[in-house]
Amino acid sequence: MTGNRNPLINGLLKLHITLCLIFIFAPIAGSFVFSLNSDRFPSLPLGSFSTEWYRLIWEDPLVWAGFFNTLLVGACVAAIATLLGFGGAYTDFRYKFFGKPVYLALALLPPTIPVVIMGLAMLAFLSRVSLSGNVISVIIAHGVMCSPFAMAIIRLRLSQMDPDLEAAAWNLGGNEWVTMRHVIIPFTKPAIYAALFITMAVSFDEFAVAWFVSGLNETLPVKVLGFLQGQVSPRINAIGSLAFVSSISFIVIAQLLMRNPESKPS
Amino acid sequence: MNTRPSLFSLTFSLPLLIWQLAFFLFPLAFLVALSFWTVRNFQMQPNFDTVNWVKIYSRSVFWDAYFRTLLLASFSAALISLAAFPASYAISFKLGENAKRWMIFVLIIPFFTSYLVRVYSLQVFLSDAGILNAFLGYLGLGPYSMLNNSFGTLTGYATLCLPLVILLQVFSLNFVNRDLVEAAHNMRCGRLRTVLEVIIPSAKAGLVIAGLFAFILSFGDFVSPLYLGGGNPPTLSIMITDITKSGQQWPRAAVVALTMIATLLTVAFAAIKFAYREAGK
């Protein structure tokens, strides 16, 4: 940027950025460090290096059960949310119709509703239709919360597409279905994969609504909430560090998938 | 455009609509009905009785919690917006394109870490014999009580909201016309005055929306006030989890939830109206 340059003020501003980053990342980095620390209540000076907490969660069958629930929920949610989100994104891209703002609001609003309220509403409703207290209820709730993310990601990709491309395919004799299969889906494929991974990552970390509706079939984040309520245990840090690594892997994979085709002319 | 929607268009538009109607809008609407139900012998019965509303609204505990939550969330939104702004300003105006992109990527990372794990980690940092107090002890300060009070709650809110607020502020600052800033400088408008009278007004909508998000997130969060704030006195969201998990008084929890929704809608509309006032200027 041009304009007035005052090294002191610029230095202070950069210092402020650094302080914000330290504030944001200290708990995350701390959790990594504490997970490898022997102390139950870590403080300065830190205790010795230990993999005890990882061993404890490795040997805890409940943690494994939670992990498999999380995985199952995440996979189903990713598939459902991406399918729904694709439909919504394509609808927004292609059609103009009466009530479209309402349609979009309904599709995109869920993340702005506080999770306690979503949790209560879901629990009350799902228990009326006898769907609460199992894995399906978590999948339903996470489907609602994740599809806006999938829709946004795919819509972004669609907006990069030349709208004439679809018309050209129709002119060449493809009907709508064929065009969808051979033009739209291949074009949005990177975004579809990205949406799959991102929604899965969102579902992996969601604990509040899952806590309300999951009953005894807890997912891993709900398990962590249970640890937090019960006795203090650095196992939370070990689980958190593993979950963080897996979430970040999903994001990096999604990023790579989003980026790759850009280098090739499409 | 066809007057009758084709099978093709319905195949793609309907599933999302049906899903969100059935599992999003309907459950929220059901909360309204639920708030008029009654509980007898630990069983909920469909009814139309205002007893839950009367019961909840006549309790001073509820109103204390309500105003406490409102105050905490407003304070959190203001504080986080203020703390975020210098960072967002520096990211948007002082960093090169590459550094800017990196910064945005780095700020997205926290969204994919578990909020619970971060809160647990903060407990270790903030507790009386924790990392921060031990560190301050080396400097001959403290110990300070940072856990189980409003300071703890606000720290938790900030962990939750700060990355999002910075990102939203950066996005809105990126849209500020750089020529305007240049013009202000050319007319010898001082740095601080440029920020206050040129940059902030032209990015106003985005800055207000960022604050609104901080308010919404803080208002609805139950983890920070419970595990960092001590949970006593409770906030509205803690009330909901307590009532729901401790028995069958869900209709009363629904009253609290609906009051929260009404408050959020009021605040959101007021904020958006304020954000886009004089938008044409």
Coordinates of C-alpha atoms in Angstrom, one line a residue:
Chain A
M1 CA 0.0 0.0 0.0
T2 CA 1.1 3.5 -0.7
G3 CA 0.2 6.4 1.4
N4 CA 1.7 7.5 4.6
R5 CA 4.2 5.0 6.1
N6 CA 5.0 5.3 9.7
P7 CA 7.2 2.4 10.7
L8 CA 6.2 2.7 14.3
I9 CA 2.5 2.4 13.6
N10 CA 3.0 -0.3 11.1
G11 CA 5.1 -2.2 13.6
L12 CA 2.4 -1.9 16.2
L13 CA -0.2 -3.1 13.8
K14 CA 1.8 -6.2 12.9
L15 CA 2.4 -6.8 16.6
H16 CA -1.4 -6.6 17.1
I17 CA -1.9 -9.3 14.4
T18 CA 0.7 -11.4 16.1
L19 CA -1.0 -11.0 19.5
C20 CA -4.4 -12.0 18.0
L21 CA -2.9 -15.1 16.4
I22 CA -1.2 -16.0 19.6
F23 CA -4.6 -15.7 21.4
I24 CA -6.3 -17.8 18.8
F25 CA -3.7 -20.5 18.5
A26 CA -2.4 -20.8 22.1
P27 CA -5.3 -23.1 23.2
I28 CA -4.8 -25.2 20.0
A29 CA -1.1 -25.5 20.4
G30 CA -1.5 -25.9 24.2
S31 CA -3.8 -28.9 23.7
F32 CA -1.1 -30.6 21.6
V33 CA 1.5 -30.0 24.2
F34 CA -0.7 -31.0 27.1
S35 CA -1.7 -34.2 25.3
L36 CA 2.0 -35.3 25.4
N37 CA 2.5 -34.2 29.0
S38 CA 2.5 -36.4 32.1
D39 CA 0.8 -33.9 34.3
R40 CA -2.9 -34.2 35.0
F41 CA -3.1 -30.4 35.7
P42 CA -0.3 -29.0 33.5
S43 CA 1.3 -25.9 34.6
L44 CA 4.7 -24.2 34.4
P45 CA 7.2 -25.8 34.5
L46 CA 5.8 -28.6 32.3
G47 CA 6.0 -32.2 33.4
S48 CA 7.8 -34.9 31.4
F49 CA 7.0 -36.2 28.0
S50 CA 4.4 -39.0 28.1
T51 CA 2.1 -40.8 25.7
E52 CA 0.0 -42.0 28.6
W53 CA -3.1 -40.2 27.5
Y54 CA -3.0 -41.6 24.0
R55 CA -2.6 -45.1 25.5
L56 CA -5.6 -44.5 27.7
I57 CA -7.9 -43.5 24.8
W58 CA -6.5 -46.3 22.6
E59 CA -7.6 -48.8 25.3
D60 CA -11.0 -47.2 26.0
P61 CA -13.7 -49.2 24.1
L62 CA -16.1 -46.3 24.6
V63 CA -13.8 -43.9 22.8
W64 CA -13.6 -46.4 19.9
A65 CA -17.4 -46.8 19.8
G66 CA -17.7 -43.0 19.7
F67 CA -15.1 -42.9 17.0
F68 CA -17.0 -45.3 14.8
N69 CA -20.2 -43.5 15.4
T70 CA -18.6 -40.2 14.4
L71 CA -17.2 -41.9 11.3
L72 CA -20.5 -43.4 10.3
V73 CA -22.4 -40.1 11.0
G74 CA -19.7 -38.1 9.1
A75 CA -19.8 -40.3 6.0
C76 CA -23.6 -40.3 5.8
V77 CA -23.8 -36.6 6.5
A78 CA -21.2 -35.8 3.9
A79 CA -23.2 -37.8 1.3
I80 CA -26.6 -36.4 2.2
A81 CA -25.5 -32.8 2.7
T82 CA -23.5 -32.8 -0.6
L83 CA -26.5 -34.2 -2.6
L84 CA -28.9 -31.7 -1.0
G85 CA -26.4 -28.9 -1.4
F86 CA -25.7 -29.7 -5.0
G87 CA -29.5 -29.6 -5.8
G88 CA -29.8 -26.3 -4.0
A89 CA -26.8 -24.7 -5.7
Y90 CA -27.9 -25.8 -9.1
T91 CA -31.4 -24.5 -8.4
D92 CA -30.0 -21.2 -7.4
F93 CA -27.7 -21.1 -10.5
R94 CA -30.2 -22.1 -13.1
Y95 CA -33.8 -21.1 -12.1
K96 CA -35.6 -17.9 -11.2
F97 CA -38.9 -18.6 -9.6
F98 CA -41.5 -17.1 -7.2
G99 CA -40.4 -17.4 -3.6
K100 CA -36.7 -18.0 -4.4
P101 CA -35.5 -15.7 -1.6
V102 CA -37.5 -17.8 0.8
Y103 CA -36.1 -21.0 -0.7
L104 CA -32.5 -19.6 -0.3
A105 CA -33.2 -18.4 3.3
L106 CA -34.5 -21.8 4.3
A107 CA -31.5 -23.4 2.7
L108 CA -28.8 -21.2 4.1
L109 CA -30.1 -20.1 7.6
P110 CA -29.4 -23.1 9.8
P111 CA -25.9 -22.1 10.8
T112 CA -27.1 -18.8 12.3
I113 CA -29.5 -20.5 14.7
P114 CA -27.8 -21.1 18.1
V115 CA -27.0 -24.8 18.5
V116 CA -28.8 -25.1 21.9
I117 CA -32.0 -24.0 20.2
M118 CA -31.4 -26.3 17.2
G119 CA -30.6 -29.1 19.7
L120 CA -33.8 -28.6 21.7
A121 CA -36.0 -28.3 18.7
M122 CA -34.5 -31.4 17.1
L123 CA -34.8 -33.4 20.3
A124 CA -38.4 -32.4 20.9
F125 CA -39.4 -33.0 17.3
L126 CA -37.4 -36.2 16.7
S127 CA -38.6 -37.8 19.9
R128 CA -42.2 -37.2 18.9
V129 CA -41.6 -39.1 15.7
S130 CA -39.6 -41.7 17.6
L131 CA -36.3 -40.9 15.8
S132 CA -34.3 -39.5 18.7
G133 CA -31.6 -41.3 20.7
N134 CA -29.9 -43.0 17.8
V135 CA -27.4 -42.4 15.1
I136 CA -30.0 -41.5 12.5
S137 CA -31.2 -38.5 14.5
V138 CA -27.6 -37.2 14.6
I139 CA -27.4 -37.7 10.8
I140 CA -30.7 -35.9 10.2
A141 CA -29.6 -32.9 12.4
H142 CA -26.2 -32.7 10.9
G143 CA -27.7 -32.9 7.4
V144 CA -29.6 -29.7 8.2
M145 CA -26.6 -28.0 9.6
C146 CA -24.1 -29.0 6.9
S147 CA -26.0 -28.7 3.6
P148 CA -25.6 -24.9 3.6
F149 CA -21.9 -25.3 3.5
A150 CA -22.0 -27.8 0.7
M151 CA -24.4 -25.6 -1.2
A152 CA -22.2 -22.5 -0.8
I153 CA -19.1 -24.4 -2.0
I154 CA -20.8 -25.9 -5.1
R155 CA -22.6 -22.6 -5.9
L156 CA -19.2 -20.9 -5.9
R157 CA -17.9 -23.3 -8.5
L158 CA -21.0 -23.0 -10.6
S159 CA -20.6 -19.3 -10.7
Q160 CA -17.3 -19.9 -12.4
M161 CA -19.0 -21.8 -15.2
D162 CA -20.0 -20.0 -18.5
P163 CA -23.8 -20.2 -18.5
D164 CA -23.7 -20.6 -22.3
L165 CA -21.9 -23.9 -21.8
E166 CA -25.1 -25.6 -20.7
A167 CA -27.1 -24.0 -23.6
A168 CA -24.4 -25.1 -26.0
A169 CA -24.8 -28.7 -24.8
W170 CA -28.6 -28.5 -25.4
N171 CA -28.0 -27.1 -28.9
L172 CA -25.8 -30.1 -29.6
G173 CA -28.8 -32.3 -28.8
G174 CA -28.2 -33.3 -25.2
N175 CA -31.3 -33.2 -23.1
E176 CA -31.2 -31.7 -19.6
W177 CA -30.3 -35.0 -17.9
V178 CA -27.5 -35.8 -20.4
T179 CA -26.1 -32.2 -20.0
M180 CA -26.2 -32.6 -16.2
R181 CA -24.3 -35.8 -16.4
H182 CA -21.7 -34.8 -19.0
V183 CA -21.3 -31.1 -18.5
I184 CA -22.4 -29.8 -15.1
I185 CA -21.3 -32.7 -12.9
P186 CA -17.8 -33.0 -14.4
F187 CA -17.4 -29.2 -14.1
T188 CA -18.4 -29.1 -10.5
K189 CA -16.7 -32.3 -9.5
P190 CA -13.8 -30.7 -7.5
A191 CA -16.3 -28.7 -5.6
I192 CA -18.4 -31.8 -4.9
Y193 CA -15.4 -33.5 -3.4
A194 CA -14.5 -30.4 -1.5
A195 CA -18.1 -30.3 -0.1
L196 CA -17.9 -33.9 0.9
F197 CA -14.8 -33.4 2.9
I198 CA -15.8 -30.0 4.4
T199 CA -19.2 -31.2 5.6
M200 CA -17.6 -34.3 7.0
A201 CA -15.1 -32.1 9.0
V202 CA -18.0 -29.9 10.2
S203 CA -19.9 -33.0 11.4
F204 CA -16.8 -34.3 13.1
D205 CA -16.6 -31.4 15.4
E206 CA -20.2 -30.7 16.1
F207 CA -21.1 -31.7 19.6
A208 CA -24.0 -29.6 20.9
V209 CA -26.9 -30.8 18.7
A210 CA -25.4 -34.3 18.7
W211 CA -25.4 -34.2 22.4
F212 CA -29.1 -33.3 22.6
V213 CA -30.3 -35.9 20.2
S214 CA -27.8 -38.8 20.3
G215 CA -28.9 -40.5 23.5
L216 CA -26.6 -43.4 24.2
N217 CA -25.1 -43.5 20.7
E218 CA -22.6 -40.8 21.4
T219 CA -20.3 -39.5 18.8
L220 CA -16.7 -38.6 19.8
P221 CA -17.3 -34.9 20.4
V222 CA -20.2 -35.7 22.6
K223 CA -17.9 -38.1 24.5
V224 CA -15.5 -35.2 24.9
L225 CA -18.3 -33.1 26.4
G226 CA -18.9 -35.9 28.8
F227 CA -15.2 -35.9 29.8
L228 CA -15.4 -32.2 30.3
Q229 CA -18.4 -32.6 32.6
G230 CA -16.9 -35.4 34.6
Q231 CA -13.4 -35.7 36.0
V232 CA -10.6 -33.6 34.6
S233 CA -8.8 -35.7 32.1
P234 CA -6.1 -34.8 29.6
R235 CA -7.5 -37.5 27.4
I236 CA -9.6 -34.6 25.9
N237 CA -6.3 -33.2 24.6
A238 CA -5.3 -36.5 23.1
I239 CA -8.7 -36.9 21.3
G240 CA -8.7 -33.3 20.3
S241 CA -5.2 -33.5 18.8
L242 CA -6.2 -36.6 16.8
A243 CA -9.4 -35.0 15.7
F244 CA -7.6 -31.9 14.7
V245 CA -5.1 -33.8 12.6
S246 CA -7.9 -35.7 10.8
S247 CA -10.0 -32.6 10.2
I248 CA -7.0 -30.7 8.8
S249 CA -6.2 -33.6 6.6
F250 CA -9.8 -33.4 5.2
I251 CA -9.4 -29.7 4.6
V252 CA -6.1 -30.1 2.9
I253 CA -7.5 -32.8 0.7
A254 CA -10.5 -30.6 -0.1
Q255 CA -8.1 -27.7 -1.0
L256 CA -6.0 -29.9 -3.3
L257 CA -9.1 -31.2 -5.0
M258 CA -10.4 -27.6 -5.4
R259 CA -7.2 -26.3 -6.8
N260 CA -5.9 -29.1 -9.1
P261 CA -8.3 -28.7 -12.1
E262 CA -7.6 -24.9 -12.1
S263 CA -4.2 -25.4 -13.6
K264 CA -5.6 -27.4 -16.5
P265 CA -7.7 -25.4 -19.0
S266 CA -11.3 -26.5 -18.4
Chain B
M1 CA -39.1 -20.4 -18.6
N2 CA -41.7 -23.1 -18.4
T3 CA -44.9 -22.2 -16.5
R4 CA -45.0 -25.7 -15.0
P5 CA -41.8 -26.9 -13.3
S6 CA -40.2 -29.8 -15.1
L7 CA -39.4 -33.1 -13.5
F8 CA -35.8 -32.3 -14.0
S9 CA -35.9 -29.0 -12.1
L10 CA -37.9 -30.6 -9.3
T11 CA -35.4 -33.4 -8.9
F12 CA -32.7 -31.0 -8.0
S13 CA -34.6 -28.3 -6.1
L14 CA -37.1 -30.3 -4.0
P15 CA -34.9 -32.6 -1.9
L16 CA -33.2 -29.7 -0.1
L17 CA -36.5 -27.9 0.3
I18 CA -38.2 -30.9 1.7
W19 CA -35.3 -31.7 4.1
Q20 CA -35.1 -28.2 5.4
L21 CA -38.9 -27.9 5.8
A22 CA -39.2 -31.2 7.6
F23 CA -36.1 -31.1 9.7
F24 CA -35.3 -27.4 10.2
L25 CA -38.4 -25.3 9.9
F26 CA -40.9 -27.8 11.3
P27 CA -38.9 -28.5 14.5
L28 CA -38.5 -24.8 15.1
A29 CA -42.2 -24.3 14.5
F30 CA -42.9 -27.3 16.8
L31 CA -41.1 -25.4 19.6
V32 CA -43.9 -22.8 19.5
A33 CA -46.5 -25.5 19.9
L34 CA -44.4 -27.2 22.6
S35 CA -44.3 -24.1 24.7
F36 CA -48.0 -24.4 25.2
W37 CA -48.0 -28.0 26.2
T38 CA -48.2 -29.2 29.8
V39 CA -46.3 -31.7 31.8
R40 CA -48.2 -34.1 34.1
N41 CA -46.6 -37.1 35.9
F42 CA -43.4 -36.5 34.0
Q43 CA -45.4 -36.9 30.7
M44 CA -45.8 -34.1 28.1
Q45 CA -49.3 -33.6 26.9
P46 CA -50.4 -31.6 23.9
N47 CA -52.4 -28.7 25.3
F48 CA -52.9 -25.0 24.9
D49 CA -51.9 -23.6 28.2
T50 CA -49.9 -20.5 28.8
V51 CA -48.7 -21.8 32.1
N52 CA -45.1 -22.3 30.9
W53 CA -44.9 -18.7 29.7
V54 CA -46.3 -17.4 32.9
K55 CA -44.1 -19.6 35.1
I56 CA -40.9 -18.6 33.3
Y57 CA -41.6 -15.0 32.8
S58 CA -42.6 -14.5 36.5
R59 CA -39.3 -15.8 37.7
S60 CA -36.6 -13.3 38.6
V61 CA -34.0 -16.0 37.9
F62 CA -35.0 -16.0 34.3
W63 CA -34.9 -12.2 33.9
D64 CA -31.5 -12.0 35.7
A65 CA -30.2 -14.7 33.3
Y66 CA -31.8 -12.9 30.3
F67 CA -30.2 -9.5 31.0
R68 CA -26.9 -11.1 32.0
T69 CA -26.7 -13.0 28.7
L70 CA -27.7 -9.9 26.8
L71 CA -25.1 -7.8 28.5
L72 CA -22.3 -10.5 28.1
A73 CA -23.1 -11.0 24.4
S74 CA -23.2 -7.2 23.7
F75 CA -20.0 -6.7 25.6
S76 CA -18.4 -9.6 23.8
A77 CA -19.5 -8.3 20.4
A78 CA -18.2 -4.8 21.1
L79 CA -15.0 -6.0 22.7
I80 CA -14.2 -8.5 20.0
S81 CA -15.0 -6.1 17.2
L82 CA -12.7 -3.5 18.7
A83 CA -9.9 -6.0 19.3
A84 CA -10.3 -7.4 15.8
F85 CA -10.3 -4.2 13.9
P86 CA -6.6 -3.1 14.1
A87 CA -5.7 -6.7 13.0
S88 CA -8.2 -6.7 10.1
Y89 CA -7.1 -3.2 9.0
A90 CA -3.5 -4.3 9.0
I91 CA -4.2 -7.5 7.1
S92 CA -6.3 -5.7 4.5
F93 CA -4.2 -2.6 4.0
K94 CA -0.7 -3.4 5.1
L95 CA 0.0 -6.9 3.9
G96 CA 0.9 -8.0 0.4
E97 CA -1.4 -10.3 -1.6
N98 CA 0.4 -13.4 -0.7
A99 CA 0.7 -12.7 3.0
K100 CA -3.0 -11.8 3.0
R101 CA -4.0 -15.1 1.4
W102 CA -1.9 -17.0 4.0
M103 CA -3.4 -15.0 6.8
I104 CA -6.9 -15.9 5.6
F105 CA -6.0 -19.5 5.4
V106 CA -4.5 -19.5 8.9
L107 CA -7.6 -17.8 10.3
I108 CA -9.8 -20.5 8.8
I109 CA -7.9 -23.3 10.6
P110 CA -9.6 -22.7 14.0
F111 CA -13.0 -23.5 12.5
F112 CA -11.9 -27.1 12.1
T113 CA -10.6 -27.5 15.6
S114 CA -12.9 -28.7 18.3
Y115 CA -14.3 -25.7 20.3
L116 CA -14.6 -28.0 23.3
V117 CA -11.0 -29.0 23.2
R118 CA -10.0 -25.4 23.0
V119 CA -12.1 -24.5 26.0
Y120 CA -10.6 -27.4 27.9
S121 CA -7.2 -26.1 27.0
L122 CA -8.1 -22.6 28.1
Q123 CA -9.1 -24.0 31.5
V124 CA -5.5 -25.2 31.9
F125 CA -4.2 -21.8 30.9
L126 CA -6.6 -19.7 33.1
S127 CA -6.9 -21.8 36.3
D128 CA -5.5 -20.4 39.5
A129 CA -2.4 -22.6 39.3
G130 CA -2.5 -22.7 35.5
I131 CA -0.1 -21.7 32.8
L132 CA -0.9 -18.0 32.8
N133 CA -0.7 -17.5 36.5
A134 CA 2.5 -19.5 36.7
F135 CA 4.0 -17.3 34.0
L136 CA 2.8 -14.1 35.8
G137 CA 4.3 -15.5 39.0
Y138 CA 7.7 -15.5 37.4
L139 CA 7.1 -11.8 36.8
G140 CA 6.1 -11.3 40.4
L141 CA 2.5 -10.7 39.6
G142 CA -0.8 -12.4 40.5
P143 CA -2.2 -14.9 41.0
Y144 CA -5.3 -13.6 39.4
S145 CA -8.7 -15.3 39.4
M146 CA -9.4 -15.8 35.7
L147 CA -11.7 -18.9 35.7
N148 CA -15.3 -19.2 36.8
N149 CA -16.1 -15.6 36.3
S150 CA -17.1 -13.2 33.5
F151 CA -13.5 -12.9 32.4
G152 CA -13.4 -16.6 31.7
T153 CA -16.7 -16.5 29.8
L154 CA -15.5 -13.5 27.7
T155 CA -12.2 -15.2 27.0
G156 CA -14.1 -18.3 25.7
Y157 CA -16.4 -16.1 23.6
A158 CA -13.4 -14.4 22.1
T159 CA -11.8 -17.8 21.2
L160 CA -15.0 -18.7 19.5
C161 CA -15.6 -15.5 17.6
L162 CA -12.3 -13.7 17.0
P163 CA -11.3 -15.6 13.9
L164 CA -14.7 -15.2 12.3
V165 CA -14.9 -11.5 13.1
I166 CA -11.4 -10.8 11.8
L167 CA -12.2 -12.7 8.5
L168 CA -15.5 -10.9 8.0
Q169 CA -13.9 -7.5 8.7
V170 CA -11.0 -8.3 6.3
F171 CA -13.5 -9.2 3.6
S172 CA -15.4 -6.0 4.0
L173 CA -12.2 -3.9 4.2
N174 CA -11.0 -5.5 1.0
F175 CA -14.0 -4.0 -0.8
V176 CA -13.1 -0.5 0.3
N177 CA -12.2 1.5 -2.7
R178 CA -8.5 2.2 -2.5
D179 CA -8.8 5.3 -4.5
L180 CA -10.9 6.9 -1.8
V181 CA -8.1 6.2 0.7
E182 CA -5.6 7.6 -1.7
A183 CA -7.7 10.7 -2.2
A184 CA -8.0 11.3 1.5
H185 CA -4.2 11.0 1.8
N186 CA -3.7 13.4 -1.0
M187 CA -5.9 15.9 0.7
R188 CA -3.7 15.6 3.7
C189 CA -6.2 13.7 5.8
G190 CA -4.3 12.2 8.7
R191 CA -4.0 8.5 9.1
L192 CA -6.4 8.1 12.0
R193 CA -8.9 10.5 10.5
T194 CA -8.8 8.5 7.2
V195 CA -9.6 5.3 9.1
L196 CA -12.4 6.9 11.1
E197 CA -14.0 9.0 8.4
V198 CA -13.2 7.2 5.1
I199 CA -12.5 3.5 5.8
I200 CA -14.9 2.7 8.6
P201 CA -17.9 4.4 7.0
S202 CA -17.4 2.7 3.6
A203 CA -16.9 -0.7 5.3
K204 CA -19.7 -0.1 7.8
A205 CA -22.1 -2.8 6.6
G206 CA -19.5 -5.6 6.9
L207 CA -18.2 -4.4 10.2
V208 CA -21.7 -4.3 11.7
I209 CA -22.4 -7.8 10.3
A210 CA -19.2 -9.1 11.8
G211 CA -20.2 -7.7 15.2
L212 CA -23.7 -9.2 14.8
F213 CA -22.2 -12.6 14.2
A214 CA -20.1 -12.2 17.4
F215 CA -23.3 -11.3 19.2
I216 CA -25.2 -14.3 17.8
L217 CA -22.5 -16.8 18.6
S218 CA -21.9 -15.4 22.2
F219 CA -25.6 -15.2 22.9
G220 CA -26.2 -18.9 22.0
D221 CA -23.0 -20.4 23.3
F222 CA -23.4 -22.6 26.4
V223 CA -19.8 -24.0 26.6
S224 CA -17.8 -20.9 27.6
P225 CA -20.2 -19.6 30.3
L226 CA -20.5 -23.1 31.7
Y227 CA -16.9 -24.4 31.7
L228 CA -15.0 -21.1 31.8
G229 CA -17.6 -18.9 33.5
G230 CA -18.5 -21.5 36.1
G231 CA -22.2 -21.7 35.1
N232 CA -23.5 -19.8 38.1
P233 CA -25.4 -17.6 37.7
P234 CA -26.5 -19.3 34.4
T235 CA -27.0 -17.8 31.0
L236 CA -30.0 -18.5 28.9
S237 CA -28.3 -21.3 27.0
I238 CA -27.2 -23.0 30.2
M239 CA -30.8 -22.8 31.4
I240 CA -32.0 -24.6 28.2
T241 CA -29.4 -27.4 28.6
D242 CA -30.2 -27.7 32.3
I243 CA -33.9 -27.8 31.9
T244 CA -33.7 -30.2 29.0
K245 CA -31.3 -32.6 30.4
S246 CA -32.7 -32.7 33.9
G247 CA -36.2 -33.9 33.1
Q248 CA -39.3 -33.6 31.1
Q249 CA -39.8 -29.8 31.4
W250 CA -39.1 -29.3 27.8
P251 CA -42.0 -26.9 27.3
R252 CA -40.3 -24.5 29.7
A253 CA -37.0 -24.9 27.8
A254 CA -39.0 -24.1 24.6
V255 CA -40.2 -20.8 26.2
V256 CA -36.6 -19.8 26.9
A257 CA -35.5 -20.9 23.4
L258 CA -38.3 -18.9 21.8
T259 CA -37.4 -15.8 23.8
M260 CA -33.8 -16.2 22.6
I261 CA -35.0 -16.5 19.0
A262 CA -37.1 -13.4 19.3
T263 CA -34.3 -11.4 20.9
L264 CA -31.8 -12.6 18.2
L265 CA -34.2 -11.6 15.4
T266 CA -34.8 -8.2 16.9
V267 CA -31.1 -7.6 17.3
A268 CA -30.3 -8.9 13.8
F269 CA -33.0 -6.8 12.1
A270 CA -31.9 -3.7 14.0
A271 CA -28.2 -4.3 13.2
I272 CA -28.9 -4.9 9.5
K273 CA -31.1 -1.9 9.3
F274 CA -28.3 0.1 10.9
A275 CA -25.7 -1.4 8.6
Y276 CA -27.4 -0.5 5.4
R277 CA -28.7 2.9 6.4
E278 CA -27.5 5.5 4.0
A279 CA -26.2 2.7 1.8
G280 CA -26.6 4.8 -1.3
K281 CA -24.2 7.4 0.0

